[in-house]
Coordinates of C-alpha atoms and ligand atoms in Angstrom, one line a residue:
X6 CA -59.2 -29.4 -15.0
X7 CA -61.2 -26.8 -15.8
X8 CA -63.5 -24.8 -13.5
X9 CA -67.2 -26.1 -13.6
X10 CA -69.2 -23.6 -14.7
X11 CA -71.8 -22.0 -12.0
X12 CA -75.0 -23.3 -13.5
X13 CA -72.9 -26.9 -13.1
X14 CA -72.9 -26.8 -9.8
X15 CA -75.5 -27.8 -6.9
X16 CA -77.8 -24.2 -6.0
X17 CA -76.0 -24.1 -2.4
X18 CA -72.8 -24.2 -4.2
X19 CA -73.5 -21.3 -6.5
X20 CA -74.8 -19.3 -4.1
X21 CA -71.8 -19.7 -1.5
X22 CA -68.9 -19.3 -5.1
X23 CA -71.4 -16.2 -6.9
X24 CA -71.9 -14.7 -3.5
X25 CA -67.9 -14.9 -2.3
X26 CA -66.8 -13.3 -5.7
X27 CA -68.7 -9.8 -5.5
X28 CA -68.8 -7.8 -3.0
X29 CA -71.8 -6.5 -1.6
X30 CA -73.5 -3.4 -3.3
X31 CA -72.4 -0.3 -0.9
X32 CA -76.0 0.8 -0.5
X33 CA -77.2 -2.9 0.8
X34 CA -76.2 -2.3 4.6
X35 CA -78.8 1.3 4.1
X36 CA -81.4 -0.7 2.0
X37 CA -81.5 -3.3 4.5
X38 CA -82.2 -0.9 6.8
X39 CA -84.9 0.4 5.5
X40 CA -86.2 -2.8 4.5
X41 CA -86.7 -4.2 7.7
X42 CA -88.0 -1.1 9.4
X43 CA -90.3 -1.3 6.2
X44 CA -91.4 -4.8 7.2
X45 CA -91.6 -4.6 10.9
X46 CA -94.0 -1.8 10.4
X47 CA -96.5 -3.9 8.3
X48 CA -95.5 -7.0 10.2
X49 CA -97.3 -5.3 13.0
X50 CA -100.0 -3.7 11.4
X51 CA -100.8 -7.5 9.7
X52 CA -100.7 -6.2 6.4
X53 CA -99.5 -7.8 3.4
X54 CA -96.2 -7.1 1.7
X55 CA -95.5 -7.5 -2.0
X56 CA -92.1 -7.3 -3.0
X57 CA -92.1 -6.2 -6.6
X58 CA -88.6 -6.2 -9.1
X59 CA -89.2 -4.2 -11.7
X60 CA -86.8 -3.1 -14.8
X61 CA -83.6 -4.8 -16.4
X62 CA -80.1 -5.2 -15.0
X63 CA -76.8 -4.5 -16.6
X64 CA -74.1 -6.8 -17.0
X65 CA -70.6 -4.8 -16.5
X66 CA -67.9 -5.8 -19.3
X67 CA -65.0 -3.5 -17.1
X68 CA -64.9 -3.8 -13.0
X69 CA -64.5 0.2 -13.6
X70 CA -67.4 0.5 -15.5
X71 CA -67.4 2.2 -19.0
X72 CA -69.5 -0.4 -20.8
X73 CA -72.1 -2.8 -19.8
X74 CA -74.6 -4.8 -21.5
X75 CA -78.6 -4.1 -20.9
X76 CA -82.0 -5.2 -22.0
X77 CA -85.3 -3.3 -23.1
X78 CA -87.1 -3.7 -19.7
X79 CA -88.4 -0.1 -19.1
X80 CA -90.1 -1.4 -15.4
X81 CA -93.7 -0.8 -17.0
X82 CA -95.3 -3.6 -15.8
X83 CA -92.9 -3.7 -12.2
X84 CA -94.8 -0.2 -11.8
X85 CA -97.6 -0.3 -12.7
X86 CA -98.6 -3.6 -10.7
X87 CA -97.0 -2.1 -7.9
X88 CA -99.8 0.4 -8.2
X89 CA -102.2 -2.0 -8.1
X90 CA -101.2 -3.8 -5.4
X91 CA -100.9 -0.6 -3.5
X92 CA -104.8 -0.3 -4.4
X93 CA -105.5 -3.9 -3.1
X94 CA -104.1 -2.6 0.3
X95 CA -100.4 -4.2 0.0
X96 CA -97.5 -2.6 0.9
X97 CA -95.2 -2.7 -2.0
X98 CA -91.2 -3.2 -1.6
X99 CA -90.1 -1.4 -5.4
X100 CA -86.7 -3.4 -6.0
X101 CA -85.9 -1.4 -9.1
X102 CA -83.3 -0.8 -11.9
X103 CA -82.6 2.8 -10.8
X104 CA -83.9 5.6 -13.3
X105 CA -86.8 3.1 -14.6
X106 CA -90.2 3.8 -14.3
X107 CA -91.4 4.6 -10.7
X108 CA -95.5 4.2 -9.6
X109 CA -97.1 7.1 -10.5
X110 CA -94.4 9.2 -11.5
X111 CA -94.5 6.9 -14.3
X112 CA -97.6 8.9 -15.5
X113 CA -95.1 11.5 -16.4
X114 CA -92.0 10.0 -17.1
X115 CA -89.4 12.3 -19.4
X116 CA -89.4 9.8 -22.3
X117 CA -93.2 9.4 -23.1
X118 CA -95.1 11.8 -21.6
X119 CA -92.8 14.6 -20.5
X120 CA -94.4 16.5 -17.5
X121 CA -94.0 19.7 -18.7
X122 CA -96.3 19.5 -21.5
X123 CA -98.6 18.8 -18.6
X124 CA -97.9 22.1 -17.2
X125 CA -98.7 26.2 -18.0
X126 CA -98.0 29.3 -16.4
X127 CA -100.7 30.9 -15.4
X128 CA -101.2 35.3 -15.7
X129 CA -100.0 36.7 -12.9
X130 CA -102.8 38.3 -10.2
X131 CA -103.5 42.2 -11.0
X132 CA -102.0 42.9 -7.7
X133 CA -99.0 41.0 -8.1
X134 CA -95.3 43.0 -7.2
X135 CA -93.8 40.9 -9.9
X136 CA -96.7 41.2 -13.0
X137 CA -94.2 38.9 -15.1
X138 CA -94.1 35.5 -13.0
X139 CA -97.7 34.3 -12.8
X140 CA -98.1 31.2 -10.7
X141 CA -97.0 27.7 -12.7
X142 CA -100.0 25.2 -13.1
X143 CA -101.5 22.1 -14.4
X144 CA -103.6 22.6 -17.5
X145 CA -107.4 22.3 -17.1
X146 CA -107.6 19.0 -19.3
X147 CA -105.0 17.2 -17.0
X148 CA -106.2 18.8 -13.9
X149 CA -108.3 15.3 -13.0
X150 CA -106.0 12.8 -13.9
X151 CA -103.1 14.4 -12.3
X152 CA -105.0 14.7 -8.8
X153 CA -106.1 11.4 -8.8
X154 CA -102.5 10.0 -9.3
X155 CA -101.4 12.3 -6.9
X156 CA -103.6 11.7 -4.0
X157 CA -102.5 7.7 -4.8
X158 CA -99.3 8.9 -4.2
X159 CA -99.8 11.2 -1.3
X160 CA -101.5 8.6 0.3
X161 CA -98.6 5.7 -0.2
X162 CA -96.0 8.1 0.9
X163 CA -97.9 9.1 3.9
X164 CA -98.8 5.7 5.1
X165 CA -95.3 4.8 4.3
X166 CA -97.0 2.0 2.0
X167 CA -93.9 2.0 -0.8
X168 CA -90.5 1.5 -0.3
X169 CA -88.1 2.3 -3.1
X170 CA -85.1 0.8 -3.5
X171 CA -82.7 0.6 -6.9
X172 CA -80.3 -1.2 -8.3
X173 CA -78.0 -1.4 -11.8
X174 CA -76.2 -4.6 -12.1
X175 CA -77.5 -8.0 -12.1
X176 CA -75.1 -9.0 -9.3
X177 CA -76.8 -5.8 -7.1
X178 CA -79.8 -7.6 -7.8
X179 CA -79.0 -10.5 -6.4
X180 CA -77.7 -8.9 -3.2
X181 CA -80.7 -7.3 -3.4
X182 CA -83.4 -9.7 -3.6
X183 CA -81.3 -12.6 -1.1
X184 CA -81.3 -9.9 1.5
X185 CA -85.1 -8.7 1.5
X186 CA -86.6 -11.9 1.0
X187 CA -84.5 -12.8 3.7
X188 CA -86.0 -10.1 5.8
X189 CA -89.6 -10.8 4.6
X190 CA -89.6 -13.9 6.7
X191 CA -91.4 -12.7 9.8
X192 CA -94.2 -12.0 7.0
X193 CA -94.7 -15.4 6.6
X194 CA -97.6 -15.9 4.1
X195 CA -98.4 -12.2 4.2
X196 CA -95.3 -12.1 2.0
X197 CA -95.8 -12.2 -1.8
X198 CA -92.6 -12.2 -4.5
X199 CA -93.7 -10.8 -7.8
X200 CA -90.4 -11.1 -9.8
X201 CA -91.2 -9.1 -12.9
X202 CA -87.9 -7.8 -13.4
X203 CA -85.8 -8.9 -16.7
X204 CA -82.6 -10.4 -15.1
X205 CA -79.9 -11.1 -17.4
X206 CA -79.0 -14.5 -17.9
X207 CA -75.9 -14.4 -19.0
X208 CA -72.4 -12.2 -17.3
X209 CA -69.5 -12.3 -16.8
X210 CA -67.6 -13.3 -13.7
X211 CA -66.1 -11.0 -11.9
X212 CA -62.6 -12.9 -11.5
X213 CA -62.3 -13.0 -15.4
X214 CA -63.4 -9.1 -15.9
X215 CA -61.1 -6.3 -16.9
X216 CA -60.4 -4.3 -14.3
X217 CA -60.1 -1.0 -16.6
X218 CA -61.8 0.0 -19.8
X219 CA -61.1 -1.7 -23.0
X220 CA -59.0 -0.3 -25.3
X221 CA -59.9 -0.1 -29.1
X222 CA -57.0 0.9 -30.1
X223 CA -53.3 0.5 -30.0
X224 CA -51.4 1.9 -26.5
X225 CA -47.1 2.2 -26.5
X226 CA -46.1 -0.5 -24.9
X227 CA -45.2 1.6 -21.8
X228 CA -48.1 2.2 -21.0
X229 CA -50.3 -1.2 -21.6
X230 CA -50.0 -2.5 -18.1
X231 CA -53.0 -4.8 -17.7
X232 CA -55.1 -3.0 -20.3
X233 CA -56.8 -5.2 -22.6
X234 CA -55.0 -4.0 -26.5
X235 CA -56.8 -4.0 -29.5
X236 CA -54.5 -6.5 -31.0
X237 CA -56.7 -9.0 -28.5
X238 CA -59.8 -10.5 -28.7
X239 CA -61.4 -10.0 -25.4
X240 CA -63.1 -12.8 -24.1
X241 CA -63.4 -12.1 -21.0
X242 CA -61.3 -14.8 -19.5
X243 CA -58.3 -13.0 -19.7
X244 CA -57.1 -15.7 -21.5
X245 CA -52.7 -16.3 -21.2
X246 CA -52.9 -17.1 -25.2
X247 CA -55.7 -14.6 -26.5
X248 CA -56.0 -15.0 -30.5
X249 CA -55.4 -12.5 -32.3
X250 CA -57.8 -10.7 -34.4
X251 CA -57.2 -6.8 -34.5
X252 CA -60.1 -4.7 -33.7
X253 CA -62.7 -7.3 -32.9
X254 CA -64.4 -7.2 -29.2
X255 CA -65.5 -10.9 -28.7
X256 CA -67.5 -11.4 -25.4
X257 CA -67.7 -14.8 -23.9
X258 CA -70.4 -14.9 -20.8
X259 CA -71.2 -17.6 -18.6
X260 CA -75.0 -18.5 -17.2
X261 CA -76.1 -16.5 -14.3
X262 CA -77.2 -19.0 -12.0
X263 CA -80.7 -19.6 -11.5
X264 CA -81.2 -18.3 -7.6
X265 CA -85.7 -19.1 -8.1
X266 CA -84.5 -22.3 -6.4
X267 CA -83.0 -20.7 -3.6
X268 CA -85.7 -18.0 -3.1
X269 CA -88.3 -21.3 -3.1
X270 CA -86.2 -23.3 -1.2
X271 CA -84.6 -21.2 1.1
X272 CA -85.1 -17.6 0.9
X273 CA -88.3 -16.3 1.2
X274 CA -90.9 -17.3 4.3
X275 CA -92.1 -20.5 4.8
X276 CA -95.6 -19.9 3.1
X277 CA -95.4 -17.7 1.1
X278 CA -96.1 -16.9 -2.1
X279 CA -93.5 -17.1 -5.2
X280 CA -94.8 -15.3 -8.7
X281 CA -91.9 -15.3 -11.5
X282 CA -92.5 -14.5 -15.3
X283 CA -91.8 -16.0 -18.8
X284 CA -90.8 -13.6 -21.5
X285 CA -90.5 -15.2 -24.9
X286 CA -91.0 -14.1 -28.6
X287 CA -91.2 -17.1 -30.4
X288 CA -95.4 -17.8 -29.2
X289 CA -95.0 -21.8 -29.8
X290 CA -92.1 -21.5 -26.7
X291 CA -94.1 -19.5 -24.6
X292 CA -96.2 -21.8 -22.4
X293 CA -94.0 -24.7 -22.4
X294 CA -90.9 -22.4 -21.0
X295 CA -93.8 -21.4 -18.7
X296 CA -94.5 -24.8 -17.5
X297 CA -91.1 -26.0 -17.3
X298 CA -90.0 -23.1 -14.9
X299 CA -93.2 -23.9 -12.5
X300 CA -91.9 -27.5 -13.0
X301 CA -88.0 -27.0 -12.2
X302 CA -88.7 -24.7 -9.4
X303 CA -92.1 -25.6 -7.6
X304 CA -93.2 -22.4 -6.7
X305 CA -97.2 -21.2 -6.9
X306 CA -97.2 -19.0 -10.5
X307 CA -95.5 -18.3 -13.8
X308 CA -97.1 -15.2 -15.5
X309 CA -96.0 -15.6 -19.5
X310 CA -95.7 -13.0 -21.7
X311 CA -94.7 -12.3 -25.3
X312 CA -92.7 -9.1 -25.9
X313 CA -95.0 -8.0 -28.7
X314 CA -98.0 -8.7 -26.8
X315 CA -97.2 -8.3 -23.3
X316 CA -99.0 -5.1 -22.8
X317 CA -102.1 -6.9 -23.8
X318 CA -102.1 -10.0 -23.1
X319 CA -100.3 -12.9 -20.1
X320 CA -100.9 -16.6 -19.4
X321 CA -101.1 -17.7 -15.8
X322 CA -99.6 -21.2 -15.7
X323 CA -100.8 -22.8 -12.3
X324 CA -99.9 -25.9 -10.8
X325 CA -103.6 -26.1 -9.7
X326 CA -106.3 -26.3 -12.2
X327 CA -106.9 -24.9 -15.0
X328 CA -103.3 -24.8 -15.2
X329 CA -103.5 -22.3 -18.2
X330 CA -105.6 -19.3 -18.1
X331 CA -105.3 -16.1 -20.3
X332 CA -106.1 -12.4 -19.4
X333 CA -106.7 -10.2 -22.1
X334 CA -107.5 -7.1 -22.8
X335 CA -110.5 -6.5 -24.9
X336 CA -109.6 -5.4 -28.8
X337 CA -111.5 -2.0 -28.1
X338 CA -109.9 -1.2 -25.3
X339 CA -106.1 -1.9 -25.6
X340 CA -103.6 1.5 -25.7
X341 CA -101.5 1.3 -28.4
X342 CA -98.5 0.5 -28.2
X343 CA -94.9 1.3 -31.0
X344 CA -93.1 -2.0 -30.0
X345 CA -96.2 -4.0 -29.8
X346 CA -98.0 -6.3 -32.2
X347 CA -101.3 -6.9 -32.1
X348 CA -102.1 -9.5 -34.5
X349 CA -99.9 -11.5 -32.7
X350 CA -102.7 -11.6 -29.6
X351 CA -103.5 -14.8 -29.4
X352 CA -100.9 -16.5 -31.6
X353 CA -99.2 -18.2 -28.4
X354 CA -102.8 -19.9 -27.6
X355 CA -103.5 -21.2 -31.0
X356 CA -103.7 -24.6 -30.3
X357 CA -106.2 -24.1 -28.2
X358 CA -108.5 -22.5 -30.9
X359 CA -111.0 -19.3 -30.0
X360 CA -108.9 -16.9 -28.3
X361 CA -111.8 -14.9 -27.1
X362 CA -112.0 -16.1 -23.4
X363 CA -113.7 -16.1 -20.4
X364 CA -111.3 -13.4 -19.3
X365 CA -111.8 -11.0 -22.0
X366 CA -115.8 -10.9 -21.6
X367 CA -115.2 -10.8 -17.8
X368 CA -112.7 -8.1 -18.7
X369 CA -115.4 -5.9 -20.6
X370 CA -117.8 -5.8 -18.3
X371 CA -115.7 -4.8 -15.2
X372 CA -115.2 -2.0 -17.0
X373 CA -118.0 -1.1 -19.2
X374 CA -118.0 2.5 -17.6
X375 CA -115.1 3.6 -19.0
X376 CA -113.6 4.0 -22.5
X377 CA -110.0 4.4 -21.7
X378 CA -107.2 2.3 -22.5
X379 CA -107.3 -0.5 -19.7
X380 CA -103.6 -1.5 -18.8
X381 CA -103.0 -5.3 -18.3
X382 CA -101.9 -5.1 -14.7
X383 CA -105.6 -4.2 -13.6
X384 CA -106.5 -7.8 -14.7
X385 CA -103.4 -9.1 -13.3
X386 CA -102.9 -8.4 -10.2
X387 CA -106.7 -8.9 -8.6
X388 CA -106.8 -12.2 -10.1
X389 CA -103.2 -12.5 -8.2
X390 CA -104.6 -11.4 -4.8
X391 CA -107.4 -13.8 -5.0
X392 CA -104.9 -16.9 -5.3
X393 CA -102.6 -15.4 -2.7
X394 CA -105.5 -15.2 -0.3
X395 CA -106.6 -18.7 -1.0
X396 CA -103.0 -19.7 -0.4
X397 CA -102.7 -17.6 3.0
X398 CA -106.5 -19.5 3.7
X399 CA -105.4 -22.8 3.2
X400 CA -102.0 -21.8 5.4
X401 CA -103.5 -20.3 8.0
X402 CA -106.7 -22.5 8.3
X403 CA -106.9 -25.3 10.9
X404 CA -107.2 -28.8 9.1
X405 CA -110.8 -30.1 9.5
Ligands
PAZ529 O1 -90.5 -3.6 -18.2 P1 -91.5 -3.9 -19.3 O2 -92.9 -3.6 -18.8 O3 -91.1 -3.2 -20.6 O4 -91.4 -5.4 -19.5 C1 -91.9 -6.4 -18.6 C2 -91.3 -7.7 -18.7 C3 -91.5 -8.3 -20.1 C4 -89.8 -7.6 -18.5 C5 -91.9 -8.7 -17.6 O5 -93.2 -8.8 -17.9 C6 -91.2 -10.1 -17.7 O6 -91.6 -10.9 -18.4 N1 -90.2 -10.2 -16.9 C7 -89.4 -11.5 -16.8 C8 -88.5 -11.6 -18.0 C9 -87.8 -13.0 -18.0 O7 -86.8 -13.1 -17.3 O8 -88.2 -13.9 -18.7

């Protein structure tokens, strides 16, 4: 008989069989340390606490790690709403794939806008003792910019408002997020889960993983031990009877189980509020994959997105009234973007006619004074922190 696969099995069952078969990330017994010191802190102070996954997460194809496979998720929107909800007075928890975008330093991340183009060196004063090192500094026409972010940052750090803490595997992640949400609960409704991350949904077990690298080519027999040879197809099942098919490298993964229920169900406080997101790129999928995940897993939001619009535009699928509501950003004042499509804005909405809504009049007025780019996550997450204080009303008020 053959083993049932983990997305066969009841949620309790997957979590007690996915759980027992890794062990636990060595930095989890540190990061749940600082987690709950973290927490207790805001517990006390009665301040909300947003727990924000940001980036992608690999899937290992060696238990000694040479190759893995990974996803596009650069954390843009993970950090940039955790901005946000650091300006609505949150404390964030930054569960992040390590080396993604961080808040704020994200303004100056390597890739796209390498800080040292932000930065000059400056003469030297007359009555300097070394006339050849003049004092390094930020160049007039970033001088305003860089202060704001940096008193935002200041000020978080200070206040010990942000907590960072990485991960790189999808089964860290899971450690990762069981534990703090675990921890969250003396939060109770104060406690918000914004999963923004892109989790993989495929891996592949650790009991069928090669221990050591795969091999691509041929080793003397001598020296094969439990090496996978290129004269295999790796599937990783270490099968007995692997077919053979020189030179090919044929992966077979199996579902990552889907722990929302768990969180939901189990978890995270009783009360509080559960925020996942839908990332399609076929735009007739998008809201019904929306709606199905709020349906399977009963928690408060789905936030959709397409990839080639998901800097501009999400859905909010609700199970409250209006049930589906779009944020946009207005046409004149969207960044552009390399990956991104714009005259695909809309296209997931079509049905529904006029995609010039409420939201995207609302959207240009709140910010009529300025002509920059607006990013997404400033519609986002206010309209986020007015449904999580209605929720927390509701909770907390007596029944009249
Ligand atoms: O990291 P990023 O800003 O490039 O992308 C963000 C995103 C598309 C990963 C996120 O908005 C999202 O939809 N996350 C969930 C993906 C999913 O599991 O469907």
């Amino acid at each position: 008989m053959s083993t049932p696969l983990l997305g066969e099995m009841s949620p309790a069952e997957a979590e007690s069989v996915y759980f027992n078969e890794y062990p636990p990330p060595k930095t989890l017994p540190r990061h749940e340390a600082l987690a709950r010191a973290f927490i207790d802190l805001h517990v006390e102070a009665h301040r909300r606490v947003v727990l924000v996954t940001s980036g992608g997460t690999t899937v290992p194809l060696e238990a000694q790690t040479v190759r893995f496979i990974d996803n596009f998720s650069a954390g843009t929107r993970g950090a940039t709403s955790a901005e946000y909800f650091l300006e609505q007075g949150y404390a964030v928890i930054f569960l992040h794939r390590q080396y993604s975008l961080l808040p704020y330093s994200r303004h100056y991340s390597h890739s796209t806008n390498c800080f040292l183009d932000f930065m000059d060196e400056a003469p030297a004063a007359a009555d300097s003792s070394n006339p050849g090192h003049g004092p390094i500094m930020v160049r007039d026409e970033y001088q305003d910019q860089m202060r704001s972010v940096l008193r935002k940052y200041r000020y978080a750090k200070q206040n010990n408002r942000l907590l960072l803490l990485p991960f790189t595997t999808v089964s860290e992640y899971m450690f990762e997020l069981r534990s703090i949400a675990k921890l969250m609960q003396p939060l109770g409704p104060d406690a918000l889960f914004y999963l923004a991350a892109a989790v993989s949904d495929f891996f592949i077990p650790r009991s069928r993983m090669a221990e050591h690298k795969i091999q691509s080519s041929e080793l003397p027999e001598h020296m094969r031990g439990s090496a996978i040879s290129s004269d295999e197809i790796y599937t990783g099942e270490n099968e007995e009877n692997p077919s053979s098919n020189s030179r090919k490298l044929v992966i077979n993964l199996d579902p990552v189980p889907k722990f929302l229920h768990q969180l939901v169900d189990g978890w995270a406080p009783e009360g509080s509020m559960v925020v996942s997101f839908k990332l399609e790129t076929d735009p007739s999928l998008l809201v019904y994959k929306a709606r199905t995940a709020l349906q399977r897993y009963s928690h408060h939001l789905v936030i959709g997105n397409l990839l080639s619009t998901r800097k501009w535009e999400v859905v909010f699928i609700t199970p409250d009234e209006p049930h589906e509501r779009w944020l946009r950003v207005p046409k004149s004042r969207r960044s552009k973007s390399i990956s991104g499509a714009e005259d695909q804005v809309g296209l997931a909405e079509a049905k529904k006619g006029n995609p010039s809504t409420l939201e995207e009049v609302e959207a240009q007025q709140v910010n009529e004074t300025s002509r920059d780019g607006i990013e997404i996550e400033s519609l986002i997450i206010p309209e986020l922190v007015k449904l999580h204080t209605k929720m927390i009303e509701k909770k907390t008020q007596p029944a009249q």
